[in-house]
Coordinates of C-alpha atoms and ligand atoms in Angstrom, one line a residue:
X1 CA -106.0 -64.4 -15.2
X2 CA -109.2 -64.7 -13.9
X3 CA -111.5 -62.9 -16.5
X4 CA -111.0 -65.3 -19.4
X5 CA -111.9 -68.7 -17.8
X6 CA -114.9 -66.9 -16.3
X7 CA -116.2 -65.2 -18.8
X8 CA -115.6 -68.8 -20.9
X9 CA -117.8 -70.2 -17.9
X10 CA -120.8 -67.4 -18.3
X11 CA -120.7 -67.6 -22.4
X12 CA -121.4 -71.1 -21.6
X13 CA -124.4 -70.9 -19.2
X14 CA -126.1 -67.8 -21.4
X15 CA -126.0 -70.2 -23.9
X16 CA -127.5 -73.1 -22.4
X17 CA -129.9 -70.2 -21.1
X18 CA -130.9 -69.4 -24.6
X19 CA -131.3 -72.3 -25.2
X20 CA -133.7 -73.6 -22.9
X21 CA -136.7 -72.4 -24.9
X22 CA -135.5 -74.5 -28.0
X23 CA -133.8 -77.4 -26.5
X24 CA -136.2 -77.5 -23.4
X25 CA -134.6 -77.8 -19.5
X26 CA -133.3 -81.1 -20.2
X27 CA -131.9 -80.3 -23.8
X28 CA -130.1 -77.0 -22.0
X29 CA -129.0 -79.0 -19.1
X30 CA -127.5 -81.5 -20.8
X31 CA -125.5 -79.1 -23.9
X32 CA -124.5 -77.1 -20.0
X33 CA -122.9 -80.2 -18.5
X34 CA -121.3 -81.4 -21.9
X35 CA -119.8 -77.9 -22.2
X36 CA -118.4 -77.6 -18.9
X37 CA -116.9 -81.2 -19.1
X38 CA -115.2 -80.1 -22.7
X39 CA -114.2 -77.1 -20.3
X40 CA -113.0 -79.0 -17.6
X41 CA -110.6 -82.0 -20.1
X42 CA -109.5 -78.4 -21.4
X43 CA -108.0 -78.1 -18.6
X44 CA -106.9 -81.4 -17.2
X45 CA -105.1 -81.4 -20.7
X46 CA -103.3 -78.7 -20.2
X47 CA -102.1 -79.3 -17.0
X48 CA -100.8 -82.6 -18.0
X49 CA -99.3 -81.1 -20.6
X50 CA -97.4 -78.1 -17.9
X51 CA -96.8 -81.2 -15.2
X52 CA -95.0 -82.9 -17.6
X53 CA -93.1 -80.0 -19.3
X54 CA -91.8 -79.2 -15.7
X55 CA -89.9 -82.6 -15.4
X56 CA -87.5 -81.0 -17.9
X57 CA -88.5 -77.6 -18.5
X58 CA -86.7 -75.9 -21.5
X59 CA -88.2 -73.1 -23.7
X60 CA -88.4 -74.5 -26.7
X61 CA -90.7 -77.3 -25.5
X62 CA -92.5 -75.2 -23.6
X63 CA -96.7 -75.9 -24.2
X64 CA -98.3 -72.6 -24.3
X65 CA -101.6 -73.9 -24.7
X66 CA -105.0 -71.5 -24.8
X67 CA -106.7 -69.2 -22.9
X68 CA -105.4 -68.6 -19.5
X69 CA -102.8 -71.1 -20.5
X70 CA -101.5 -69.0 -23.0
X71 CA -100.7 -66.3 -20.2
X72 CA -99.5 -68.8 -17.9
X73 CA -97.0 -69.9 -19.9
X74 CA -95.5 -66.7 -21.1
X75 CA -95.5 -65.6 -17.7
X76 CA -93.6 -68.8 -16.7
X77 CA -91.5 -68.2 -19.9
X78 CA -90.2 -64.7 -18.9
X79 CA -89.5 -66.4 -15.7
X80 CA -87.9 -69.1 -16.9
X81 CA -85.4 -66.2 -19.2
X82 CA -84.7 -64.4 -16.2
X83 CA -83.4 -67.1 -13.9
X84 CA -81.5 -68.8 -16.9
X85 CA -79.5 -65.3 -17.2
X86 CA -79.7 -64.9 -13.4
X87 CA -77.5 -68.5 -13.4
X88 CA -75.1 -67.8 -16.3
X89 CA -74.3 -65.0 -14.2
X90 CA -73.8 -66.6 -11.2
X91 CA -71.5 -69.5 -12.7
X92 CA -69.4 -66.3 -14.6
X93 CA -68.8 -65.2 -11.5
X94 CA -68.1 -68.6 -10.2
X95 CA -65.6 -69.6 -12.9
X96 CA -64.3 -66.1 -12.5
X97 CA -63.3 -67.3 -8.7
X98 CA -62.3 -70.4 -9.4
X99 CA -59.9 -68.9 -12.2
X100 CA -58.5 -66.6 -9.5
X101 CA -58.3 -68.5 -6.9
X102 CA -56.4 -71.6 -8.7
X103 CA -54.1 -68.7 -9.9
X104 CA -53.3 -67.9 -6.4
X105 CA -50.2 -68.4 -5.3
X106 CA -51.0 -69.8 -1.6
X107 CA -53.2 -72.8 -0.9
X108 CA -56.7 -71.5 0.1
X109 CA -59.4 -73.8 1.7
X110 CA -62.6 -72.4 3.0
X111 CA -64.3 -74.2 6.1
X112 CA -67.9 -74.3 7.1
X113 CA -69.1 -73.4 10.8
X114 CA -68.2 -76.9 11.7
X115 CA -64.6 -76.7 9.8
X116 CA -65.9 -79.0 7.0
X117 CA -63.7 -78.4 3.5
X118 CA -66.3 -76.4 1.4
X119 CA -64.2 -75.5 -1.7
X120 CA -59.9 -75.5 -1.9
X121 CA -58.0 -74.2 -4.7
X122 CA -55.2 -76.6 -6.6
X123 CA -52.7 -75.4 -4.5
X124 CA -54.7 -76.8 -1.4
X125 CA -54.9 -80.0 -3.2
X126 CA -50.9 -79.8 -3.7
X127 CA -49.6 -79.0 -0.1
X128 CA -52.1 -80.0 2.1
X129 CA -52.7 -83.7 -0.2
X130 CA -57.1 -82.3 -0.2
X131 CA -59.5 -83.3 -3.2
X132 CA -62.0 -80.5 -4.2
X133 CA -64.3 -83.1 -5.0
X134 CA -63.7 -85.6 -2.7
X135 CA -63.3 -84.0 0.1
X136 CA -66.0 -81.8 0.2
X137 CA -67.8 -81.7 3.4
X138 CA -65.0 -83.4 4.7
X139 CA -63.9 -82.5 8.4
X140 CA -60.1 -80.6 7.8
X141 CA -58.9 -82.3 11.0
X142 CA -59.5 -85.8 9.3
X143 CA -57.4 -85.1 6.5
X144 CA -55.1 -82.5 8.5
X145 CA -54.1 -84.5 11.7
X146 CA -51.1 -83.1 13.1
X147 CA -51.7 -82.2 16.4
X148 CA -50.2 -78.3 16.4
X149 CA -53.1 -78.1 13.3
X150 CA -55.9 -79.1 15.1
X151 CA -54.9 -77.0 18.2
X152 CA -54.3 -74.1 15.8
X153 CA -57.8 -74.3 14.1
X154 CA -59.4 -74.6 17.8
X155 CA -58.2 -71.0 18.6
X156 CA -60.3 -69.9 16.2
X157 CA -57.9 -66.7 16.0
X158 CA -55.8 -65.6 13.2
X159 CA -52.9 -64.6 15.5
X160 CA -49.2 -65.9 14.2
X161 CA -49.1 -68.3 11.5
X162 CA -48.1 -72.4 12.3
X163 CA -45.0 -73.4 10.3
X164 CA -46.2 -77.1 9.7
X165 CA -44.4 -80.0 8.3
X166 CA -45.8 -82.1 5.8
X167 CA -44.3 -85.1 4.1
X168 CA -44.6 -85.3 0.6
X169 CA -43.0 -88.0 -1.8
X170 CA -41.4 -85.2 -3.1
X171 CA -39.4 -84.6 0.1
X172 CA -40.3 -82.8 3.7
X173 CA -42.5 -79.3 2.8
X174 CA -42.6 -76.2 5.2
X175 CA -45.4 -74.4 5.2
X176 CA -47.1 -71.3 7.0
X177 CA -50.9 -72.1 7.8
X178 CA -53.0 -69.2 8.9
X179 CA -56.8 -69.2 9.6
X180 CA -58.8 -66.1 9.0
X181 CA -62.3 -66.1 10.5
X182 CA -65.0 -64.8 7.9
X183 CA -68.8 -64.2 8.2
X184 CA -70.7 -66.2 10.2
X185 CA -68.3 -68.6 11.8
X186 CA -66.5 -69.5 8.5
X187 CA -62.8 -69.4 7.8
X188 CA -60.5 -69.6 5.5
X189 CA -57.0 -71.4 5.6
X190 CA -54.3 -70.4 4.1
X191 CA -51.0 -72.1 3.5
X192 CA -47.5 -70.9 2.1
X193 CA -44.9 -72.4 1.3
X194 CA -41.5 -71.5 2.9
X195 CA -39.2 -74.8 2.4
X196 CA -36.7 -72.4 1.0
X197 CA -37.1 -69.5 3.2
X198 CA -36.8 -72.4 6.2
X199 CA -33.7 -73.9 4.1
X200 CA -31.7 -70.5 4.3
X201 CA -33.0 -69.5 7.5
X202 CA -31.0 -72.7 8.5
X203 CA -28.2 -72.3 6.6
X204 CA -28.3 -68.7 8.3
X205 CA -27.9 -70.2 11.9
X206 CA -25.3 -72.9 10.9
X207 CA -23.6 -70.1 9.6
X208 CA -23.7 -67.4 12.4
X209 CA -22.6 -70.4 15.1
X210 CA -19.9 -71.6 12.6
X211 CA -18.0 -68.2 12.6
X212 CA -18.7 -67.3 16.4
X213 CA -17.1 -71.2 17.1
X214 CA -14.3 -70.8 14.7
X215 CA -13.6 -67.0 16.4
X216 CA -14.1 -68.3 20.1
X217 CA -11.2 -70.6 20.0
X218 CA -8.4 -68.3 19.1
X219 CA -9.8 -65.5 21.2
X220 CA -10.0 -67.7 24.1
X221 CA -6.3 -68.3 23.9
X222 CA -5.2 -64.6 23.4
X223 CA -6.8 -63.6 25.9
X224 CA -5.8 -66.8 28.2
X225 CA -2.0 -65.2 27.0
X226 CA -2.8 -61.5 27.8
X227 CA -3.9 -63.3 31.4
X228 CA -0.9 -65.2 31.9
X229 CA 1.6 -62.3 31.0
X230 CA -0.4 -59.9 32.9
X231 CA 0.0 -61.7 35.9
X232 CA 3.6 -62.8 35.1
X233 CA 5.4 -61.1 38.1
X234 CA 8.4 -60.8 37.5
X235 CA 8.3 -60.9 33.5
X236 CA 9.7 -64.4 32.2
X237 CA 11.2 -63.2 28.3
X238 CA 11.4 -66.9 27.5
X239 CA 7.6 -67.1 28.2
X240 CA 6.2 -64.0 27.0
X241 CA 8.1 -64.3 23.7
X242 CA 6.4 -67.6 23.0
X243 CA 3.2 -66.8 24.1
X244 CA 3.3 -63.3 22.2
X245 CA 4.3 -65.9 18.8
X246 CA 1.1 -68.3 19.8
X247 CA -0.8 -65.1 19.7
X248 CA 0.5 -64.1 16.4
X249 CA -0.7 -67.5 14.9
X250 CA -3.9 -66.9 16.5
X251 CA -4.5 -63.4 15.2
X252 CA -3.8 -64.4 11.6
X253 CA -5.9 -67.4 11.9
X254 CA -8.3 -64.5 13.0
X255 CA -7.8 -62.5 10.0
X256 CA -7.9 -65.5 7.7
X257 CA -10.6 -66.4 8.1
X258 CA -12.1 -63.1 7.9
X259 CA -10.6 -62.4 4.9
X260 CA -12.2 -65.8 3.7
X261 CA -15.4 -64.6 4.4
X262 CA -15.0 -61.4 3.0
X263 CA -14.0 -63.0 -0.1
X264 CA -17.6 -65.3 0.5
X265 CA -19.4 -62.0 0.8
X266 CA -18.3 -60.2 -2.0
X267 CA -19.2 -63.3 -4.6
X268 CA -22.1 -63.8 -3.2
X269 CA -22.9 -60.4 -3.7
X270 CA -25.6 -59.7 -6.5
X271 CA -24.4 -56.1 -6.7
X272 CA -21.1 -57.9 -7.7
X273 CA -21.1 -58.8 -11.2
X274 CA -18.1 -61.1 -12.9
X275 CA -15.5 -58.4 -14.2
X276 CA -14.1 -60.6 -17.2
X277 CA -10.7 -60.0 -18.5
X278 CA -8.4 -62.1 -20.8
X279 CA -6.3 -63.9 -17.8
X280 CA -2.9 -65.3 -18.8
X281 CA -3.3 -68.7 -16.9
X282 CA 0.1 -70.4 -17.7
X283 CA 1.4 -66.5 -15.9
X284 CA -0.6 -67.2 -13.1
X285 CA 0.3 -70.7 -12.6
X286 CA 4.3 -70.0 -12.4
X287 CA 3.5 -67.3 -9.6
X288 CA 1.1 -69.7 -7.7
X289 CA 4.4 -72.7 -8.3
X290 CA 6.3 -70.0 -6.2
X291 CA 4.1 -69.6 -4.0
X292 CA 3.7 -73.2 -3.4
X293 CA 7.2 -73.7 -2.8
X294 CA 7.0 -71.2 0.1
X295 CA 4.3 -72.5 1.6
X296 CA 5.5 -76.6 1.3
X297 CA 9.0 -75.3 2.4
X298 CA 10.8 -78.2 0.3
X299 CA 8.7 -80.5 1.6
X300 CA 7.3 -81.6 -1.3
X301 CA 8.1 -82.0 -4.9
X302 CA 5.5 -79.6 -6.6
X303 CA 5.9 -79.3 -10.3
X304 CA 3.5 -77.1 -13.1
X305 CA 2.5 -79.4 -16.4
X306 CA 1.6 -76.2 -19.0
X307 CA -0.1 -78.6 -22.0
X308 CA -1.8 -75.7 -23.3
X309 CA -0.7 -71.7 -23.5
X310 CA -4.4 -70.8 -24.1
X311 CA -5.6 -67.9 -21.9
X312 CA -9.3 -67.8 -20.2
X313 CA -12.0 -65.1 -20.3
X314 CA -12.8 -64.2 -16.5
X315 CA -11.4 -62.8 -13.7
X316 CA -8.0 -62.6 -12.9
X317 CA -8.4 -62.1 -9.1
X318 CA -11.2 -64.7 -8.7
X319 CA -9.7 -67.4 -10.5
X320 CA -6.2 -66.9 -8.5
X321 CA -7.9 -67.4 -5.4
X322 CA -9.6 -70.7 -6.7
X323 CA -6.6 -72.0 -7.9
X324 CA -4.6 -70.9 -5.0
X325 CA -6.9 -72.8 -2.5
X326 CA -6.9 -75.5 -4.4
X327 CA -2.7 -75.8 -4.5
X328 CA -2.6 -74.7 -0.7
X329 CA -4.9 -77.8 0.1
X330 CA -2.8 -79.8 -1.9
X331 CA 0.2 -78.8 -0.6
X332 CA -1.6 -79.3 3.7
X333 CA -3.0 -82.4 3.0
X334 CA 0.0 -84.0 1.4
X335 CA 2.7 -85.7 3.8
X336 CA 6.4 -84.8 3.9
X337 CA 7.8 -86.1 0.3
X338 CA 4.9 -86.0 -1.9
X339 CA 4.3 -84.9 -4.8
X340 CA 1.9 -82.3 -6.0
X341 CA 1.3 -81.9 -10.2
X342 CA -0.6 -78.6 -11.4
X343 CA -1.7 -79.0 -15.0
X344 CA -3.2 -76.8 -17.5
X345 CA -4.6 -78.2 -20.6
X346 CA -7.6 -79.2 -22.9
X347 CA -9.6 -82.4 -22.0
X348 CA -12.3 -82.8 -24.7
X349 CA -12.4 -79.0 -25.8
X350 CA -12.4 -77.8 -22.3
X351 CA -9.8 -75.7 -21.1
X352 CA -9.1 -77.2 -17.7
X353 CA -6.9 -76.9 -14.4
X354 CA -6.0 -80.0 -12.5
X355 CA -4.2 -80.1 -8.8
X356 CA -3.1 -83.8 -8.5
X357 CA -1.5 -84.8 -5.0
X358 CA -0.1 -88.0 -3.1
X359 CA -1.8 -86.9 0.0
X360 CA -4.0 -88.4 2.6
X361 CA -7.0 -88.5 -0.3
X362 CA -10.9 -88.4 1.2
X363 CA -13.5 -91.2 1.7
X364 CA -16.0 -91.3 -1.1
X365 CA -19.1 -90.0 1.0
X366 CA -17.2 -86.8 2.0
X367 CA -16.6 -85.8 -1.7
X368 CA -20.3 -84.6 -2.3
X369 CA -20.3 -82.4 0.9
X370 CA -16.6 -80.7 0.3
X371 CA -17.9 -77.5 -1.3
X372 CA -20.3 -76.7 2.1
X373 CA -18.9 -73.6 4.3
X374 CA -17.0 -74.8 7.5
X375 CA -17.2 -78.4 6.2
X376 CA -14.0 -80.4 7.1
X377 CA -13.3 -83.9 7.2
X378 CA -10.6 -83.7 9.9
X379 CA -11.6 -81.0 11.9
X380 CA -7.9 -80.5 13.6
X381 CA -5.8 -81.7 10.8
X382 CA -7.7 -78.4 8.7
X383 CA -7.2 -76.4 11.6
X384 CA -3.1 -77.7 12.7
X385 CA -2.2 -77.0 8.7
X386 CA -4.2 -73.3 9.5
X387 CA -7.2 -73.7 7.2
X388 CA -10.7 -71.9 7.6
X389 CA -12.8 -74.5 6.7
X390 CA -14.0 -71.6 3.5
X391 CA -12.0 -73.0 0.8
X392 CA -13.3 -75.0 -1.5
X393 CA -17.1 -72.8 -0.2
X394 CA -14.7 -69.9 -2.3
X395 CA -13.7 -72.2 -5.1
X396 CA -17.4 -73.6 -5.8
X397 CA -18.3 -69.6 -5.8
X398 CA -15.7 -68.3 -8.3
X399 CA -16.5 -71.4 -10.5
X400 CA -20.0 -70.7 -10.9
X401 CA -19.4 -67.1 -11.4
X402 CA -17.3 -68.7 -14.3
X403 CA -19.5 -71.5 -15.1
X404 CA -17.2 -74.1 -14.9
X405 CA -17.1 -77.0 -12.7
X406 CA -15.6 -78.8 -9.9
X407 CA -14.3 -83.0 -10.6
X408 CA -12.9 -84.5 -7.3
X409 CA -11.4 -87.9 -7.8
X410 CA -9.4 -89.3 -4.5
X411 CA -8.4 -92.8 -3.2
X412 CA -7.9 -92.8 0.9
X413 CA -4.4 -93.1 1.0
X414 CA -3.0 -92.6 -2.1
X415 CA -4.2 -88.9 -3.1
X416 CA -6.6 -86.4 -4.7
X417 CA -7.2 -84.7 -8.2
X418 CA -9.2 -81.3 -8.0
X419 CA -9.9 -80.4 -11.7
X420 CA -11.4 -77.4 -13.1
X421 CA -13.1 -77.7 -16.3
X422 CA -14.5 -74.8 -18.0
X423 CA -16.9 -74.1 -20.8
X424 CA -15.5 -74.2 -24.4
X425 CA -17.0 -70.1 -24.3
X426 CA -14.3 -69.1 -22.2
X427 CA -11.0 -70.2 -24.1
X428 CA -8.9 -68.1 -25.6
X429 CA -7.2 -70.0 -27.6
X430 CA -3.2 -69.1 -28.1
X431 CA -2.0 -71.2 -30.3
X432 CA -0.9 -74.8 -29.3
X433 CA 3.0 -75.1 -28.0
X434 CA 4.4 -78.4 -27.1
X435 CA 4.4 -79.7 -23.5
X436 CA 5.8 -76.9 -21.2
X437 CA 7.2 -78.6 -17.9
X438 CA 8.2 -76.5 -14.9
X439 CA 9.9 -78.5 -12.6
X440 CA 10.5 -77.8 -8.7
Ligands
ADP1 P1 -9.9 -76.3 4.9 O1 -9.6 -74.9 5.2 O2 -10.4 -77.1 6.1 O3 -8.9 -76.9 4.1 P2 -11.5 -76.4 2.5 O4 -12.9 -75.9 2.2 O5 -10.4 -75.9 1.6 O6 -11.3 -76.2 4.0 O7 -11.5 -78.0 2.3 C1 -12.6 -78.7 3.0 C2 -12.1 -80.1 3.4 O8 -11.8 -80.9 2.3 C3 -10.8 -80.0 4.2 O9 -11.0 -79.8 5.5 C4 -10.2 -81.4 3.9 O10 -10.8 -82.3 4.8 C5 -10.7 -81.8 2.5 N1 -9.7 -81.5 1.5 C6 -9.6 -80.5 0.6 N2 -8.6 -80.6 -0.2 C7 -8.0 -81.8 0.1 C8 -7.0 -82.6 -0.5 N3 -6.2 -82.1 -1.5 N4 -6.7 -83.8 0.1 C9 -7.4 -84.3 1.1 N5 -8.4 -83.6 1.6 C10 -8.8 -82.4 1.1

């Protein structure tokens, strides 16, 4: 570095030495000062030249000058190489993160020492409503105010997650915020989302207090009976024969219902595939017609309307229980003299079922909530006419298993039509006979 500009600086001065004979001391002095000033613009050249390459430095443009120039600049080229790999590396890696963590399934935020937003993945941005951009260096707590949050994040521990509420236009979301301290003071948050997991978790409990309240009632009064005929002294036959027949309604309300839910159980069931079979419908409907009759006890007129002899692909079993619930509902929620019509035919290509009734019908903003476990619309008229409140839960079930679906029409007062409609897949058709009426 420093040999080249010296040794320029000696050439100079033995020449203006050898020169001194020839030129005189004035001659040599002044070919010395004219020399070093050509030196010295030399310079100041080039370094105008490097001052102004730095402003944008690039290699191409790069002045590489003469001399100890020369070496400067191929020195700072080399440097220049190694920090432009040194930075494609970095931002590889960089993308590389970025990549991952946007295909993360949890939002991810990471917070400074002072719980400012430094970076958040596009899940962040979804659940917890952040802008990577925006709110960079952002305080969390601004943009994250509830007050179980801000608590959480002054622990500073990781300890149990925070389910937190957030309110999207979308509709309320549950998530599971944890913090994980990192490095010096840092921390990461992370969110999941468990609206669904919440959702059945819900559905859960509503379901475990249903059953134990729809069990508590009748074991309260069998064992209010066993009470009363225990301490019945001397026996009264009269009494215990009618409490021992209220004790027999209560033990197979008992059973019903936990015959219900054993049906609930088994559809449910993933392990429990549909078992399809061709099912004689119109067959199945004449038994159910009986068994209608015995359970309206000629108190209504209850007739089948067979429009179609097609059979179904499904299950036999499954399908007699929907039907059946929906001819036993008919039958307790129609007065004394109504009438109840079951119908099998096609309606647009789709083989259907239809249960019409004169009964009591349901208000139009029950309708939508009908197919929900234990939901009734008159809690003790379900209960007086022995239902379970499981019904129609049983009915959606089998449907889907069958993919077919449920229509409700009904008019408060005047009655209710449950049809089944399934998909043109499942007919199998038998020929079309005339109108087959089976009259009670
Ligand atoms: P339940 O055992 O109470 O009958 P379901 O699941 O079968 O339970 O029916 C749910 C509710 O739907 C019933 O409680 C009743 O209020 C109403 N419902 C069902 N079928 C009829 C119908 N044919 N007419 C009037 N209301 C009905």
């Amino acid at each position: 570095m420093w040999g080249r500009p010296l040794s320029t600086v000696v050439l100079i001065g033995v020449i203006a030495l050898v020169s001194w004979p020839l030129l005189g001391s004035r001659g040599a002095l002044l070919f010395l000062c004219l020399m070093l000033l050509g030196l010295l613009l030399h310079h100041l050249r080039n370094l105008s030249l490097l001052y102004r390459w730095l402003q944008d430095p690039q290699s191409q443009t790069m002045p590489m000058g003469s001399g100890a120039w020369e070496y400067l600049s191929s020195h700072m080229l080399r440097m220049l190489k190694r920090q432009r790999e040194t930075e494609s590396r970095l931002s590889e890696a960089l993308s590389r993160f970025q990549l991952a963590g946007a295909a993360l399934p949890d939002a991810v935020v990471i917070l400074d020492s002072t719980d400012r937003i430094e970076w958040c993945n596009p899940k962040a941005e979804d659940y917890f409503g952040l802008d990577n951009q925006r709110d960079r260096g952002q305080q969390i707590t601004y943009i994250l105010r509830q007050p179980q949050f801000v608590e959480h994040l002054s622990s500073n521990q990781a300890g149990e997650p925070l389910v937190l509420k957030i309110s999207r236009p979308a509709g309320e979301m549950v998530l599971a915020v944890q913090q994980v301290p990192y490095g010096d003071s840092r921390k990461l948050i992370l969110g999941r989302d468990i609206t669904r997991w919440e959702r059945l978790e819900t559905t859960r409990r509503d379901f475990v207090a249903n059953v134990s309240h729809e069990l508590r009632t009748p074991l309260t009064v069998v064992g209010g009976f066993l009470e009363t005929l225990d301490d019945m002294d001397p026996p009264d036959p009269e009494m215990s024969k009618r409490a021992i027949e209220l004790m027999r309604q209560q033990t197979s309300r008992m059973t019903r219902l936990v015959e219900d839910l054993l049906t609930l159980s088994r559809l449910e069931s993933t392990q429990n595939p549909l078992r399809e079979e061709d099912v004689n419908v119109p067959e199945m409907l004449r038994a159910l017609h009986q068994d209608a009759q015995v359970l309206s006890a000629g108190r209504h007129r209850i007739r089948v309307v067979l429009e179609s002899t097609d059979w179904l692909k499904g299950n036999t079993e499954e399908l007699r229980s929907a039907f059946g619930n929906l001819i036993s509902n008919a039958v307790r929620y129609t007065p004394e003299n109504g009438e109840i019509e079951m119908r099998w035919g096609l309606r647009d290509a789709h083989l259907t079922f239809a249960v019409r009734d004169t009964g009591i019908g349901i208000e139009p903003q029950h309708i939508d909530r009908l197919t929900e476990r234990f939901y009734r619309v008159d809690r003790s008229r379900s209960r007086e006419t022995g239902g379970t409140g499981l019904g129609l839960a049983i009915v959606k079930h089998v449907l889907n298993r069958h993919q077919a679906r449920l229509d409700i029409q009904s008019m408060p007062g005047s009655g209710s039509t449950f049809s089944v409609v399934f998909p043109e897949t499942r007919r199998l058709a038998a020929g079309r006979t005339p109108a087959e009426k089976v009259s009670a």
